[in-house]
Amino acid sequence: MENTTVISAQLVDSGKFVPPAMVRRASPEFFTAFNTLPAFCRVRAVARPSSDSEISIEVWLPATGWNRRYLGVGNGSFGGSINYYRLGESLRTGYATSSTDTGHRGAPSESAWATNHPEKQADFDYRAVHETALTAKALIRAFYDSAPTRSYFSSCSNGGRQGLMEAERYPTDYDGIMAGAPATHFGFRTFVSGDLEAFQKRGGKIIIYQGQNDRPEANLSFFSSVRGRMGEETFGNFLQFYLLPGMGHCGSGDEPNDFGQWLRPGDTSQNSLFSALEEWVEKGVLPKGVIATKFAIDGDPRSAVVKRRRICPYPRAARWNHLGSDSDATNYVCPP
């Protein structure tokens, strides 16, 4: 592979993976049951698209039970570490998956490339995500003797911004992108422009979500500007925005905040926006809303259900049908 060197390839037996010490402490929603993972091929690689860059990449390939899809996962904050939590949940649900440290460990200032090119750090961040997608797809073809049928990307915060930048700059990398709370105006040097025409024309689909308590104004403005530029019909056939009342950054809050941003076996398009995105990409089924859940312990579906809420694509809001309890999400509908 051009610019990329595989440094190790190892078969990890079922239940035997132990993650390295992680930079980011796990929140309650994160997948941490690494001892339950099935057997997989763990490939570690380094990409050097420039002389002073060093992008660490991991690609995990299920030994059995691959769902024939590829899922790239992004980074929160400024990146700087492999996202093992997301790799774990993706592998557990059958995906071949990948993550990158975006070319630095810890803060971006620790990267030689970023130090020498501070005005292009954001550009480099997305080049790293692109190089990771190229590497993962090449390894998938080599391991399974088959390309993935579909490719997806899912992440939140800076990872949400990574997803939008992938759609803009490298529109052939992914077929569907779930971008949570994209960090489009948080002090980064390069912002998302909204030039998504090439991605839309090749049939790509995007779902953006954000909590109402997470200062969503910048992304609502982004949504409106793209819709105004591309036209309602074209826009509505490839991009949706979901605004979740009472939710904070990527999750949390006292209102229903669990809706498929964390992957779990058995998810459906009724309770998972990611599953709805897959149906949209693969079957042409336009998502019409999702049921969000508030668990007693955030991110733990084994805990009690506190409440549920139907979330409609913005700017629509769910309406009670007056046929049952107003605390039951099934008694709400999204208007046409």
Tab-separated table of N, CA and C in Angstrom, residues 62-189:
chain	number	residue	atom	x	y	z
A	62	PRO	N	-13.220	-9.396	11.813
A	62	PRO	CA	-13.806	-10.579	12.456
A	62	PRO	C	-13.343	-11.867	11.782
A	63	ALA	N	-12.935	-12.853	12.591
A	63	ALA	CA	-12.504	-14.132	12.038
A	63	ALA	C	-13.681	-14.898	11.447
A	64	THR	N	-14.845	-14.756	12.046
A	64	THR	CA	-16.079	-15.356	11.536
A	64	THR	C	-17.212	-14.361	11.752
A	65	GLY	N	-18.310	-14.551	11.023
A	65	GLY	CA	-19.505	-13.742	11.253
A	65	GLY	C	-19.436	-12.321	10.734
A	66	TRP	N	-18.512	-12.050	9.809
A	66	TRP	CA	-18.437	-10.697	9.240
A	66	TRP	C	-19.739	-10.363	8.518
A	67	ASN	N	-20.272	-9.175	8.763
A	67	ASN	CA	-21.527	-8.766	8.115
A	67	ASN	C	-21.306	-8.137	6.739
A	68	ARG	N	-20.079	-8.200	6.243
A	68	ARG	CA	-19.687	-7.721	4.915
A	68	ARG	C	-19.717	-6.197	4.798
A	69	ARG	N	-19.719	-5.534	5.937
A	69	ARG	CA	-19.678	-4.071	5.956
A	69	ARG	C	-18.400	-3.591	6.650
A	70	TYR	N	-17.974	-2.386	6.275
A	70	TYR	CA	-16.831	-1.734	6.922
A	70	TYR	C	-17.332	-0.514	7.677
A	71	LEU	N	-16.859	-0.323	8.905
A	71	LEU	CA	-17.241	0.819	9.724
A	71	LEU	C	-15.990	1.519	10.250
A	72	GLY	N	-15.761	2.740	9.800
A	72	GLY	CA	-14.684	3.558	10.330
A	72	GLY	C	-15.189	4.349	11.525
A	73	VAL	N	-14.389	4.430	12.578
A	73	VAL	CA	-14.790	5.175	13.770
A	73	VAL	C	-13.842	6.349	13.964
A	74	GLY	N	-14.374	7.460	14.455
A	74	GLY	CA	-13.592	8.685	14.596
A	74	GLY	C	-13.097	8.911	16.009
A	75	ASN	N	-12.688	10.143	16.261
A	75	ASN	CA	-12.076	10.510	17.541
A	75	ASN	C	-12.831	11.662	18.175
A	76	GLY	N	-12.895	11.666	19.490
A	76	GLY	CA	-13.393	12.821	20.202
A	76	GLY	C	-12.284	13.840	20.406
A	77	SER	N	-12.650	15.036	20.811
A	77	SER	CA	-11.699	16.094	21.122
A	77	SER	C	-10.732	16.293	19.963
A	78	PHE	N	-9.418	16.313	20.240
A	78	PHE	CA	-8.426	16.513	19.194
A	78	PHE	C	-7.825	15.196	18.707
A	79	GLY	N	-8.445	14.071	19.029
A	79	GLY	CA	-7.883	12.788	18.627
A	79	GLY	C	-6.704	12.432	19.510
A	80	GLY	N	-5.678	11.844	18.912
A	80	GLY	CA	-4.465	11.543	19.655
A	80	GLY	C	-4.394	10.153	20.235
A	81	SER	N	-5.373	9.278	19.927
A	81	SER	CA	-5.310	7.904	20.416
A	81	SER	C	-6.246	7.029	19.594
A	82	ILE	N	-5.920	5.735	19.513
A	82	ILE	CA	-6.803	4.762	18.881
A	82	ILE	C	-8.058	4.630	19.738
A	83	ASN	N	-9.235	4.613	19.092
A	83	ASN	CA	-10.494	4.552	19.820
A	83	ASN	C	-10.910	3.085	20.025
A	84	TYR	N	-10.331	2.447	21.041
A	84	TYR	CA	-10.589	1.031	21.271
A	84	TYR	C	-12.034	0.762	21.684
A	85	TYR	N	-12.657	1.702	22.379
A	85	TYR	CA	-14.057	1.525	22.768
A	85	TYR	C	-14.931	1.318	21.544
A	86	ARG	N	-14.753	2.187	20.551
A	86	ARG	CA	-15.552	2.098	19.330
A	86	ARG	C	-15.178	0.878	18.491
A	87	LEU	N	-13.897	0.527	18.455
A	87	LEU	CA	-13.491	-0.686	17.753
A	87	LEU	C	-14.182	-1.905	18.360
A	88	GLY	N	-14.242	-1.945	19.685
A	88	GLY	CA	-14.841	-3.087	20.363
A	88	GLY	C	-16.313	-3.251	20.052
A	89	GLU	N	-17.072	-2.159	20.124
A	89	GLU	CA	-18.504	-2.280	19.876
A	89	GLU	C	-18.786	-2.582	18.407
A	90	SER	N	-17.950	-2.074	17.507
A	90	SER	CA	-18.138	-2.339	16.082
A	90	SER	C	-17.855	-3.794	15.751
A	91	LEU	N	-16.751	-4.318	16.279
A	91	LEU	CA	-16.420	-5.717	16.040
A	91	LEU	C	-17.490	-6.634	16.617
A	92	ARG	N	-17.961	-6.316	17.811
A	92	ARG	CA	-18.968	-7.155	18.475
A	92	ARG	C	-20.242	-7.266	17.642
A	93	THR	N	-20.562	-6.228	16.858
A	93	THR	CA	-21.773	-6.244	16.045
A	93	THR	C	-21.505	-6.663	14.609
A	94	GLY	N	-20.313	-7.203	14.332
A	94	GLY	CA	-20.078	-7.859	13.057
A	94	GLY	C	-19.339	-7.087	11.991
A	95	TYR	N	-18.889	-5.865	12.304
A	95	TYR	CA	-18.226	-5.039	11.290
A	95	TYR	C	-16.723	-5.273	11.255
A	96	ALA	N	-16.137	-5.180	10.057
A	96	ALA	CA	-14.709	-4.921	9.951
A	96	ALA	C	-14.549	-3.439	10.241
A	97	THR	N	-13.599	-3.066	11.083
A	97	THR	CA	-13.586	-1.707	11.606
A	97	THR	C	-12.173	-1.164	11.736
A	98	SER	N	-12.056	0.154	11.828
A	98	SER	CA	-10.726	0.782	11.910
A	98	SER	C	-10.775	2.045	12.749
A	99	SER	N	-9.593	2.415	13.268
A	99	SER	CA	-9.436	3.660	14.016
A	99	SER	C	-8.022	4.181	13.797
A	100	THR	N	-7.827	5.483	14.033
A	100	THR	CA	-6.520	6.111	13.876
A	100	THR	C	-6.270	7.081	15.016
A	101	ASP	N	-4.993	7.345	15.287
A	101	ASP	CA	-4.669	8.387	16.269
A	101	ASP	C	-4.522	9.752	15.596
A	102	THR	N	-4.867	9.842	14.319
A	102	THR	CA	-4.803	11.052	13.491
A	102	THR	C	-3.402	11.656	13.416
A	103	GLY	N	-2.393	10.817	13.637
A	103	GLY	CA	-1.025	11.271	13.416
A	103	GLY	C	-0.334	11.878	14.608
A	104	HIS	N	-0.930	11.767	15.786
A	104	HIS	CA	-0.262	12.284	16.989
A	104	HIS	C	-0.799	11.561	18.206
A	105	ARG	N	-0.055	11.585	19.275
A	105	ARG	CA	-0.478	10.978	20.529
A	105	ARG	C	-0.665	12.080	21.554
A	106	GLY	N	-1.844	12.132	22.133
A	106	GLY	CA	-2.147	13.210	23.067
A	106	GLY	C	-2.544	14.469	22.318
A	107	ALA	N	-2.052	15.608	22.757
A	107	ALA	CA	-2.411	16.893	22.143
A	107	ALA	C	-1.758	17.041	20.780
A	108	PRO	N	-2.407	17.768	19.829
A	108	PRO	CA	-1.835	17.949	18.505
A	108	PRO	C	-0.454	18.591	18.536
A	109	SER	N	-0.149	19.393	19.564
A	109	SER	CA	1.143	20.078	19.644
A	109	SER	C	2.308	19.103	19.756
A	110	GLU	N	1.998	17.835	20.141
A	110	GLU	CA	3.053	16.845	20.257
A	110	GLU	C	3.449	16.258	18.906
A	111	SER	N	2.686	16.575	17.860
A	111	SER	CA	2.983	16.069	16.527
A	111	SER	C	3.994	16.975	15.836
A	112	ALA	N	5.056	16.369	15.298
A	112	ALA	CA	6.051	17.157	14.565
A	112	ALA	C	5.410	17.839	13.363
A	113	TRP	N	4.511	17.114	12.690
A	113	TRP	CA	3.869	17.701	11.513
A	113	TRP	C	3.035	18.922	11.907
A	114	ALA	N	2.263	18.801	13.007
A	114	ALA	CA	1.423	19.912	13.440
A	114	ALA	C	2.268	21.101	13.888
A	115	THR	N	3.409	20.816	14.525
A	115	THR	CA	4.293	21.894	14.963
A	115	THR	C	4.840	22.662	13.770
A	116	ASN	N	5.185	21.932	12.715
A	116	ASN	CA	5.752	22.573	11.528
A	116	ASN	C	4.696	23.185	10.617
A	117	HIS	N	3.456	22.704	10.724
A	117	HIS	CA	2.396	23.178	9.845
A	117	HIS	C	1.131	23.479	10.653
A	118	PRO	N	1.175	24.391	11.623
A	118	PRO	CA	0.014	24.609	12.488
A	118	PRO	C	-1.224	25.065	11.732
A	119	GLU	N	-1.023	25.760	10.616
A	119	GLU	CA	-2.173	26.273	9.871
A	119	GLU	C	-2.905	25.153	9.124
A	120	LYS	N	-2.298	23.945	9.051
A	120	LYS	CA	-2.902	22.859	8.302
A	120	LYS	C	-3.206	21.642	9.174
A	121	GLN	N	-3.228	21.827	10.492
A	121	GLN	CA	-3.461	20.692	11.373
A	121	GLN	C	-4.792	20.018	11.056
A	122	ALA	N	-5.853	20.791	10.824
A	122	ALA	CA	-7.147	20.187	10.528
A	122	ALA	C	-7.102	19.420	9.211
A	123	ASP	N	-6.406	19.971	8.204
A	123	ASP	CA	-6.253	19.251	6.946
A	123	ASP	C	-5.582	17.900	7.177
A	124	PHE	N	-4.566	17.900	8.002
A	124	PHE	CA	-3.837	16.671	8.282
A	124	PHE	C	-4.719	15.676	9.023
A	125	ASP	N	-5.540	16.163	9.927
A	125	ASP	CA	-6.455	15.316	10.672
A	125	ASP	C	-7.309	14.500	9.713
A	126	TYR	N	-7.856	15.141	8.694
A	126	TYR	CA	-8.753	14.448	7.778
A	126	TYR	C	-8.004	13.624	6.753
A	127	ARG	N	-6.782	14.017	6.439
A	127	ARG	CA	-5.961	13.148	5.606
A	127	ARG	C	-5.696	11.840	6.349
A	128	ALA	N	-5.526	11.910	7.660
A	128	ALA	CA	-5.311	10.703	8.458
A	128	ALA	C	-6.533	9.796	8.410
A	129	VAL	N	-7.727	10.369	8.526
A	129	VAL	CA	-8.952	9.573	8.467
A	129	VAL	C	-9.100	8.937	7.085
A	130	HIS	N	-8.761	9.690	6.044
A	130	HIS	CA	-8.820	9.170	4.674
A	130	HIS	C	-7.817	8.030	4.475
A	131	GLU	N	-6.584	8.213	4.921
A	131	GLU	CA	-5.574	7.164	4.786
A	131	GLU	C	-6.002	5.904	5.530
A	132	THR	N	-6.677	6.082	6.654
A	132	THR	CA	-7.163	4.940	7.428
A	132	THR	C	-8.220	4.169	6.648
A	133	ALA	N	-9.126	4.884	5.980
A	133	ALA	CA	-10.155	4.220	5.176
A	133	ALA	C	-9.529	3.434	4.026
A	134	LEU	N	-8.544	4.030	3.356
A	134	LEU	CA	-7.875	3.332	2.251
A	134	LEU	C	-7.180	2.069	2.746
A	135	THR	N	-6.489	2.195	3.871
A	135	THR	CA	-5.774	1.052	4.443
A	135	THR	C	-6.745	-0.055	4.842
A	136	ALA	N	-7.823	0.315	5.521
A	136	ALA	CA	-8.793	-0.673	5.987
A	136	ALA	C	-9.406	-1.434	4.821
A	137	LYS	N	-9.772	-0.724	3.768
A	137	LYS	CA	-10.406	-1.392	2.628
A	137	LYS	C	-9.437	-2.347	1.934
A	138	ALA	N	-8.164	-1.953	1.837
A	138	ALA	CA	-7.169	-2.832	1.236
A	138	ALA	C	-6.985	-4.099	2.068
A	139	LEU	N	-6.974	-3.951	3.393
A	139	LEU	CA	-6.807	-5.106	4.271
A	139	LEU	C	-8.040	-6.006	4.246
A	140	ILE	N	-9.221	-5.407	4.155
A	140	ILE	CA	-10.458	-6.198	4.052
A	140	ILE	C	-10.430	-7.062	2.791
A	141	ARG	N	-10.030	-6.464	1.672
A	141	ARG	CA	-9.957	-7.232	0.420
A	141	ARG	C	-8.942	-8.369	0.525
A	142	ALA	N	-7.814	-8.092	1.182
A	142	ALA	CA	-6.787	-9.115	1.315
A	142	ALA	C	-7.230	-10.248	2.241
A	143	PHE	N	-7.898	-9.904	3.337
A	143	PHE	CA	-8.262	-10.899	4.347
A	143	PHE	C	-9.441	-11.768	3.905
A	144	TYR	N	-10.472	-11.125	3.326
A	144	TYR	CA	-11.688	-11.846	2.954
A	144	TYR	C	-11.761	-12.183	1.472
A	145	ASP	N	-10.784	-11.700	0.693
A	145	ASP	CA	-10.841	-11.849	-0.760
A	145	ASP	C	-12.131	-11.246	-1.305
A	146	SER	N	-12.557	-10.159	-0.691
A	146	SER	CA	-13.796	-9.498	-1.083
A	146	SER	C	-13.820	-8.088	-0.511
A	147	ALA	N	-14.296	-7.142	-1.296
A	147	ALA	CA	-14.468	-5.778	-0.803
A	147	ALA	C	-15.733	-5.703	0.046
A	148	PRO	N	-15.819	-4.740	0.970
A	148	PRO	CA	-17.070	-4.585	1.732
A	148	PRO	C	-18.204	-4.166	0.808
A	149	THR	N	-19.405	-4.663	1.101
A	149	THR	CA	-20.558	-4.273	0.289
A	149	THR	C	-20.931	-2.807	0.517
A	150	ARG	N	-20.736	-2.326	1.749
A	150	ARG	CA	-21.009	-0.932	2.089
A	150	ARG	C	-19.997	-0.466	3.128
A	151	SER	N	-19.733	0.849	3.110
A	151	SER	CA	-18.781	1.432	4.058
A	151	SER	C	-19.450	2.565	4.814
A	152	TYR	N	-19.268	2.575	6.141
A	152	TYR	CA	-19.902	3.571	6.996
A	152	TYR	C	-18.867	4.232	7.899
A	153	PHE	N	-19.256	5.415	8.389
A	153	PHE	CA	-18.433	6.130	9.368
A	153	PHE	C	-19.363	6.634	10.454
A	154	SER	N	-18.945	6.503	11.716
A	154	SER	CA	-19.779	6.975	12.817
A	154	SER	C	-18.904	7.490	13.941
A	155	SER	N	-19.200	8.711	14.400
A	155	SER	CA	-18.473	9.281	15.526
A	155	SER	C	-19.170	10.552	15.974
A	156	CYS	N	-18.682	11.121	17.078
A	156	CYS	CA	-19.296	12.316	17.635
A	156	CYS	C	-18.235	13.352	17.973
A	157	SER	N	-18.644	14.608	18.089
A	157	SER	CA	-17.788	15.735	18.439
A	157	SER	C	-16.781	15.979	17.315
A	158	ASN	N	-15.480	15.985	17.607
A	158	ASN	CA	-14.520	16.131	16.517
A	158	ASN	C	-14.670	14.994	15.517
A	159	GLY	N	-15.064	13.811	16.008
A	159	GLY	CA	-15.329	12.712	15.098
A	159	GLY	C	-16.503	12.991	14.176
A	160	GLY	N	-17.520	13.707	14.666
A	160	GLY	CA	-18.615	14.110	13.797
A	160	GLY	C	-18.136	15.033	12.694
A	161	ARG	N	-17.240	15.920	13.051
A	161	ARG	CA	-16.658	16.824	12.051
A	161	ARG	C	-15.793	16.037	11.067
A	162	GLN	N	-15.077	15.027	11.556
A	162	GLN	CA	-14.308	14.177	10.661
A	162	GLN	C	-15.209	13.540	9.607
A	163	GLY	N	-16.399	13.092	10.036
A	163	GLY	CA	-17.328	12.476	9.098
A	163	GLY	C	-17.773	13.433	8.009
A	164	LEU	N	-18.109	14.679	8.383
A	164	LEU	CA	-18.536	15.658	7.383
A	164	LEU	C	-17.388	16.020	6.443
A	165	MET	N	-16.175	16.124	6.994
A	165	MET	CA	-15.034	16.441	6.150
A	165	MET	C	-14.719	15.296	5.190
A	166	GLU	N	-14.910	14.054	5.621
A	166	GLU	CA	-14.750	12.920	4.718
A	166	GLU	C	-15.723	13.043	3.544
A	167	ALA	N	-16.997	13.377	3.851
A	167	ALA	CA	-17.995	13.515	2.786
A	167	ALA	C	-17.618	14.619	1.811
A	168	GLU	N	-17.032	15.698	2.322
A	168	GLU	CA	-16.653	16.824	1.469
A	168	GLU	C	-15.405	16.538	0.646
A	169	ARG	N	-14.364	16.058	1.299
A	169	ARG	CA	-13.047	15.965	0.654
A	169	ARG	C	-12.785	14.615	-0.012
A	170	TYR	N	-13.359	13.562	0.534
A	170	TYR	CA	-13.127	12.224	-0.009
A	170	TYR	C	-14.479	11.512	-0.142
A	171	PRO	N	-15.332	11.970	-1.047
A	171	PRO	CA	-16.721	11.493	-1.098
A	171	PRO	C	-16.892	10.025	-1.468
A	172	THR	N	-15.832	9.363	-1.931
A	172	THR	CA	-15.963	7.946	-2.274
A	172	THR	C	-15.551	7.022	-1.135
A	173	ASP	N	-15.073	7.565	-0.020
A	173	ASP	CA	-14.623	6.706	1.085
A	173	ASP	C	-15.775	5.973	1.756
A	174	TYR	N	-16.909	6.656	1.939
A	174	TYR	CA	-18.013	6.088	2.709
A	174	TYR	C	-19.340	6.262	1.982
A	175	ASP	N	-20.258	5.299	2.238
A	175	ASP	CA	-21.609	5.363	1.683
A	175	ASP	C	-22.579	6.036	2.646
A	176	GLY	N	-22.358	5.871	3.932
A	176	GLY	CA	-23.221	6.472	4.943
A	176	GLY	C	-22.393	7.007	6.088
A	177	ILE	N	-22.770	8.189	6.575
A	177	ILE	CA	-22.016	8.845	7.645
A	177	ILE	C	-22.981	9.299	8.730
A	178	MET	N	-22.702	8.902	9.973
A	178	MET	CA	-23.471	9.374	11.125
A	178	MET	C	-22.560	10.304	11.919
A	179	ALA	N	-22.897	11.584	11.880
A	179	ALA	CA	-22.040	12.623	12.462
A	179	ALA	C	-22.738	13.231	13.667
A	180	GLY	N	-22.234	12.938	14.856
A	180	GLY	CA	-22.814	13.481	16.074
A	180	GLY	C	-22.150	14.785	16.474
A	181	ALA	N	-22.947	15.785	16.786
A	181	ALA	CA	-22.464	17.071	17.314
A	181	ALA	C	-21.180	17.526	16.624
A	182	PRO	N	-21.178	17.673	15.289
A	182	PRO	CA	-19.931	18.009	14.585
A	182	PRO	C	-19.303	19.289	15.120
A	183	ALA	N	-18.023	19.204	15.452
A	183	ALA	CA	-17.305	20.354	16.026
A	183	ALA	C	-16.880	21.286	14.900
A	184	THR	N	-17.825	22.063	14.400
A	184	THR	CA	-17.540	22.922	13.248
A	184	THR	C	-17.070	24.315	13.628
A	185	HIS	N	-17.251	24.710	14.874
A	185	HIS	CA	-16.876	26.080	15.265
A	185	HIS	C	-16.286	26.109	16.666
A	186	PHE	N	-15.400	25.165	16.972
A	186	PHE	CA	-14.844	25.098	18.319
A	186	PHE	C	-13.362	25.446	18.342
A	187	GLY	N	-12.949	26.412	17.537
A	187	GLY	CA	-11.565	26.849	17.584
A	187	GLY	C	-10.644	26.147	16.618
A	188	PHE	N	-11.187	25.254	15.779
A	188	PHE	CA	-10.343	24.597	14.795
A	188	PHE	C	-10.039	25.555	13.647
A	189	ARG	N	-8.923	25.332	12.970
A	189	ARG	CA	-8.488	26.253	11.930
A	189	ARG	C	-9.220	26.037	10.602
